[in-house]
Coordinates of C-alpha atoms in Angstrom, one line a residue:
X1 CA 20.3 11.2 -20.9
X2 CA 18.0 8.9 -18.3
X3 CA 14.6 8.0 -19.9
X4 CA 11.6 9.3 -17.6
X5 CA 10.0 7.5 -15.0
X6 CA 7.0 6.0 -16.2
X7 CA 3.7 5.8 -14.1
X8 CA 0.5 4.2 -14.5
X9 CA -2.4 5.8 -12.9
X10 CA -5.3 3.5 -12.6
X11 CA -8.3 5.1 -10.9
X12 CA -12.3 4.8 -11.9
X13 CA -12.3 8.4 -11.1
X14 CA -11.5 10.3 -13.6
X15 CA -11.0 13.1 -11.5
X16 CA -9.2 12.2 -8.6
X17 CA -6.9 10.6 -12.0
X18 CA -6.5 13.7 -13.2
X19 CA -5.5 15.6 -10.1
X20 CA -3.3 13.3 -9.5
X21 CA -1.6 13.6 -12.8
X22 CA -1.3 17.2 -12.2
X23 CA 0.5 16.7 -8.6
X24 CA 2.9 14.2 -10.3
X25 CA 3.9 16.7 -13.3
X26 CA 3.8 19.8 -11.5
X27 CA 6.1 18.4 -8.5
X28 CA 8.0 15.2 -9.6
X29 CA 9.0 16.2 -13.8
X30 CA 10.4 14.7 -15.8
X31 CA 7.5 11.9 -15.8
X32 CA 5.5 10.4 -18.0
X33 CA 2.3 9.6 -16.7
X34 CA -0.3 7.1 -18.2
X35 CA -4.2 7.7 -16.7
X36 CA -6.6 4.6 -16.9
X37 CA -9.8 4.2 -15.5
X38 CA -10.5 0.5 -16.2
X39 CA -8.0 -2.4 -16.2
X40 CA -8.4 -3.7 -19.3
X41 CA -7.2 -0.9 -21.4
X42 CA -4.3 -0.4 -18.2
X43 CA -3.3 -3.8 -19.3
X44 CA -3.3 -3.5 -23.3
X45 CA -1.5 -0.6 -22.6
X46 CA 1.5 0.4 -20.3
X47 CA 0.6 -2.3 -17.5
X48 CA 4.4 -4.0 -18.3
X49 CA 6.3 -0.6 -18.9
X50 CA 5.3 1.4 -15.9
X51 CA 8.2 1.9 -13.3
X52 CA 5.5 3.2 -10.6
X53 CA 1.6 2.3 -10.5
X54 CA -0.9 4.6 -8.5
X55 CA -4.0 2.6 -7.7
X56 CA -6.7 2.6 -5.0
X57 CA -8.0 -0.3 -2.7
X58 CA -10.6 -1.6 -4.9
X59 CA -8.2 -1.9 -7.8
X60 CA -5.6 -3.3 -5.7
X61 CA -7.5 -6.2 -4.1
X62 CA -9.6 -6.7 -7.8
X63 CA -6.3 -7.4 -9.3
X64 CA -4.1 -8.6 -6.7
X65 CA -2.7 -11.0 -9.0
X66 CA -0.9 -8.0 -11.1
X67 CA -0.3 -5.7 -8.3
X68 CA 1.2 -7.9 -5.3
X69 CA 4.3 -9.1 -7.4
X70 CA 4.6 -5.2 -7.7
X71 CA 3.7 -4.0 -4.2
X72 CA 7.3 -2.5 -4.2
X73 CA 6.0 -0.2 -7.4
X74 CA 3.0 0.3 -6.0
X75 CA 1.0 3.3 -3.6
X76 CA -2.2 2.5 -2.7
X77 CA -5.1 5.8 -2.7
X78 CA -6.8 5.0 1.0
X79 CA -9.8 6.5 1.9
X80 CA -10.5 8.0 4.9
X81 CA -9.8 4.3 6.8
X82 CA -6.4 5.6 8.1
X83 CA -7.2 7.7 11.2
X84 CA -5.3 10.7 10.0
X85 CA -1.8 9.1 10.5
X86 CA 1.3 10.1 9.2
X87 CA 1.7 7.4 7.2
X88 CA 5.7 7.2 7.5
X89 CA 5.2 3.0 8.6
X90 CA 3.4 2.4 5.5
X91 CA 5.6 4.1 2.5
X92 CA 2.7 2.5 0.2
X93 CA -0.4 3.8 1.6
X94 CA -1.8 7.8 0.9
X95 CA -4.8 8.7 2.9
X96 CA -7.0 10.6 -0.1
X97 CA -8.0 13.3 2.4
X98 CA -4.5 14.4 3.3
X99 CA -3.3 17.8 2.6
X100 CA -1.1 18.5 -0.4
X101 CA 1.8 19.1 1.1
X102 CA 1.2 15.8 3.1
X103 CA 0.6 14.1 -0.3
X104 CA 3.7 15.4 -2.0
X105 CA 6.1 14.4 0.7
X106 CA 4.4 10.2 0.9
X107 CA 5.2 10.4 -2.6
X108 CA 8.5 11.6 -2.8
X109 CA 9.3 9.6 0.3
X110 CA 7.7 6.4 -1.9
X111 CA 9.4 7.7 -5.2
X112 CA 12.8 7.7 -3.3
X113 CA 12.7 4.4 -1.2
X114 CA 11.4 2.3 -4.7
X115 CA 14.3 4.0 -6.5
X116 CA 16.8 3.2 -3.7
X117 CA 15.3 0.0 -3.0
X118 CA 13.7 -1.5 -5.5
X119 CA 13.7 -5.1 -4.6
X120 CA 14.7 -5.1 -0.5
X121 CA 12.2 -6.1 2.1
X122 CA 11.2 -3.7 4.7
X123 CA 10.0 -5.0 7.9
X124 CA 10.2 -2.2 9.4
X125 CA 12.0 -3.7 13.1
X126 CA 8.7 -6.3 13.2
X127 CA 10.3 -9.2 15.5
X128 CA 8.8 -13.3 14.5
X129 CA 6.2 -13.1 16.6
X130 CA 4.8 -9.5 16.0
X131 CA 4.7 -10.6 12.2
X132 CA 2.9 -13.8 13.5
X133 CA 0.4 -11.3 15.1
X134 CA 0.1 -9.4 12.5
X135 CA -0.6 -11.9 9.9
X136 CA -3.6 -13.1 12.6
X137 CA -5.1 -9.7 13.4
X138 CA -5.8 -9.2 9.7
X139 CA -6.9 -12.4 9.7
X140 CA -9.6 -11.8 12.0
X141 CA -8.5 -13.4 15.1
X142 CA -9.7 -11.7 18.3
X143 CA -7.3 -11.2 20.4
X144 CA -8.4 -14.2 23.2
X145 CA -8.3 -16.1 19.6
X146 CA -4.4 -14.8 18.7
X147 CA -3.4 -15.9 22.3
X148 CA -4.9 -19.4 22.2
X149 CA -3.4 -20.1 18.2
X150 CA 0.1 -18.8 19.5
X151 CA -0.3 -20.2 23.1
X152 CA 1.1 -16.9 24.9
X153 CA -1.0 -14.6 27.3
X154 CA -3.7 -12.1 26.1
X155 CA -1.8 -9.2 27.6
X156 CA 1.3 -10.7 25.6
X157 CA -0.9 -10.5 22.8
X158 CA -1.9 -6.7 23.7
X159 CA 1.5 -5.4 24.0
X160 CA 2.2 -7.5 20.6
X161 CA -0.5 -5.2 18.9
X162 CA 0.9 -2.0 21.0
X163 CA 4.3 -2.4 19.6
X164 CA 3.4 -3.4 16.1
X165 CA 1.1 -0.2 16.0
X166 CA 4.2 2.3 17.2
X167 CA 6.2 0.5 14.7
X168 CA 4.5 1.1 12.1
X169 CA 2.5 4.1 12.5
X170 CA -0.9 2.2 11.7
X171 CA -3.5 2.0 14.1
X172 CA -6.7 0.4 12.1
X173 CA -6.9 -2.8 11.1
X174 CA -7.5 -1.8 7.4
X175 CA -4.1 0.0 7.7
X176 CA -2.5 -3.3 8.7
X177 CA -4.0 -5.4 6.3
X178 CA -3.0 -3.2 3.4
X179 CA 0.6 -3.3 4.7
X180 CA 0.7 -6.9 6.0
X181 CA -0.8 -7.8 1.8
X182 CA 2.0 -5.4 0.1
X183 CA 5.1 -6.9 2.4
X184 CA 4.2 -10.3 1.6
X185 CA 3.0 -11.3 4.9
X186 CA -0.4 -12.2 3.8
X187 CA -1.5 -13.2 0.3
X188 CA -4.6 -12.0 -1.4
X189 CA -6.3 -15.4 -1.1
X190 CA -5.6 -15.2 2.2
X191 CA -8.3 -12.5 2.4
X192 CA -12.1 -13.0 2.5
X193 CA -13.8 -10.2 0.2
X194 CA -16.8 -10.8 1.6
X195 CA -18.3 -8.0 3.6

């Protein structure tokens, strides 16, 4: 008989936690879910054993140590940031707000993919230089700024962005920077945390 999955919630809200716990067991049984709301006890705890961790922003980037080795394992709670997109570029990002039939398909489509692919990287059709892009825009790079550090036109640099967008489905750059961090294209200390 397979064991359960194993998933480690770690939210402040307790709340949103358990609601979340509910959606899990009432949609995606067998499971056995583990609810934190401070990492500490998530890491004296089931931090190792979890095969999935649900987590939101704060969390992530607070600990982006623990979580970027896992970004495969690993969906992200967004709030509101994500312009009521689909999500279907960014297997690893919810948007808090979206309706629960919205939520229970990004996390069966998430479930699936990290079962089926636990360790391959998705780039998701991203050519060099789009990832090169990328990796600027959430870097903070205006767009004159992109085309002078890659030497190529600023309308290059605009239909860069264009594609990259309809590739991926994300159109803010907190969207981007949440996908370029949990496909390895940035690192956390690549990323100023100041406001």
């Amino acid at each position: 008989m397979p064991r359960n999955r194993q998933i480690a919630i770690l939210l402040p809200d307790t709340l949103q936690a358990v609601g979340l716990e509910c959606i899990l067991n009432e949609y995606f049984s067998p499971l056995t879910v583990s609810r934190f709301t401070n990492y500490p006890d998530f890491t004296q705890k089931s931090a190792e054993m979890a095969d999935f961790y649900f987590t939101n922003a704060n969390y992530f980037l607070l600990h982006i140590d623990f979580f970027l080795p896992r970004r495969a394992k690993t969906i992200v709670l967004m709030q509101h940031t994500m312009d009521a997109l689909p999500l279907s570029g960014a297997m690893n990002l919810i948007a808090e707000e979206a309706p629960l039939e919205t939520l229970i398909e990004q996390i069966e489509s998430f479930l699936s993919l990290a079962d089926a692919n636990s360790h391959s990287e998705n780039n998701k059709g991203l050519s060099v230089r789009e990832v090169n892009v990328l990796r600027l825009v959430v870097s903070g790079y205006t767009n004159k700024e992109i085309a002078d550090q890659l030497s190529i036109s600023l309308n290059t640099v605009l239909t860069h962005r264009k594609n990259i967008t309809a590739k991926l489905g994300i159109k803010t750059v907190s969207g981007l920077t949440f996908y370029a961090i949990m496909n390895g294209y940035i690192s956390g200390t690549d990323m100023s945390l100041d406001p």
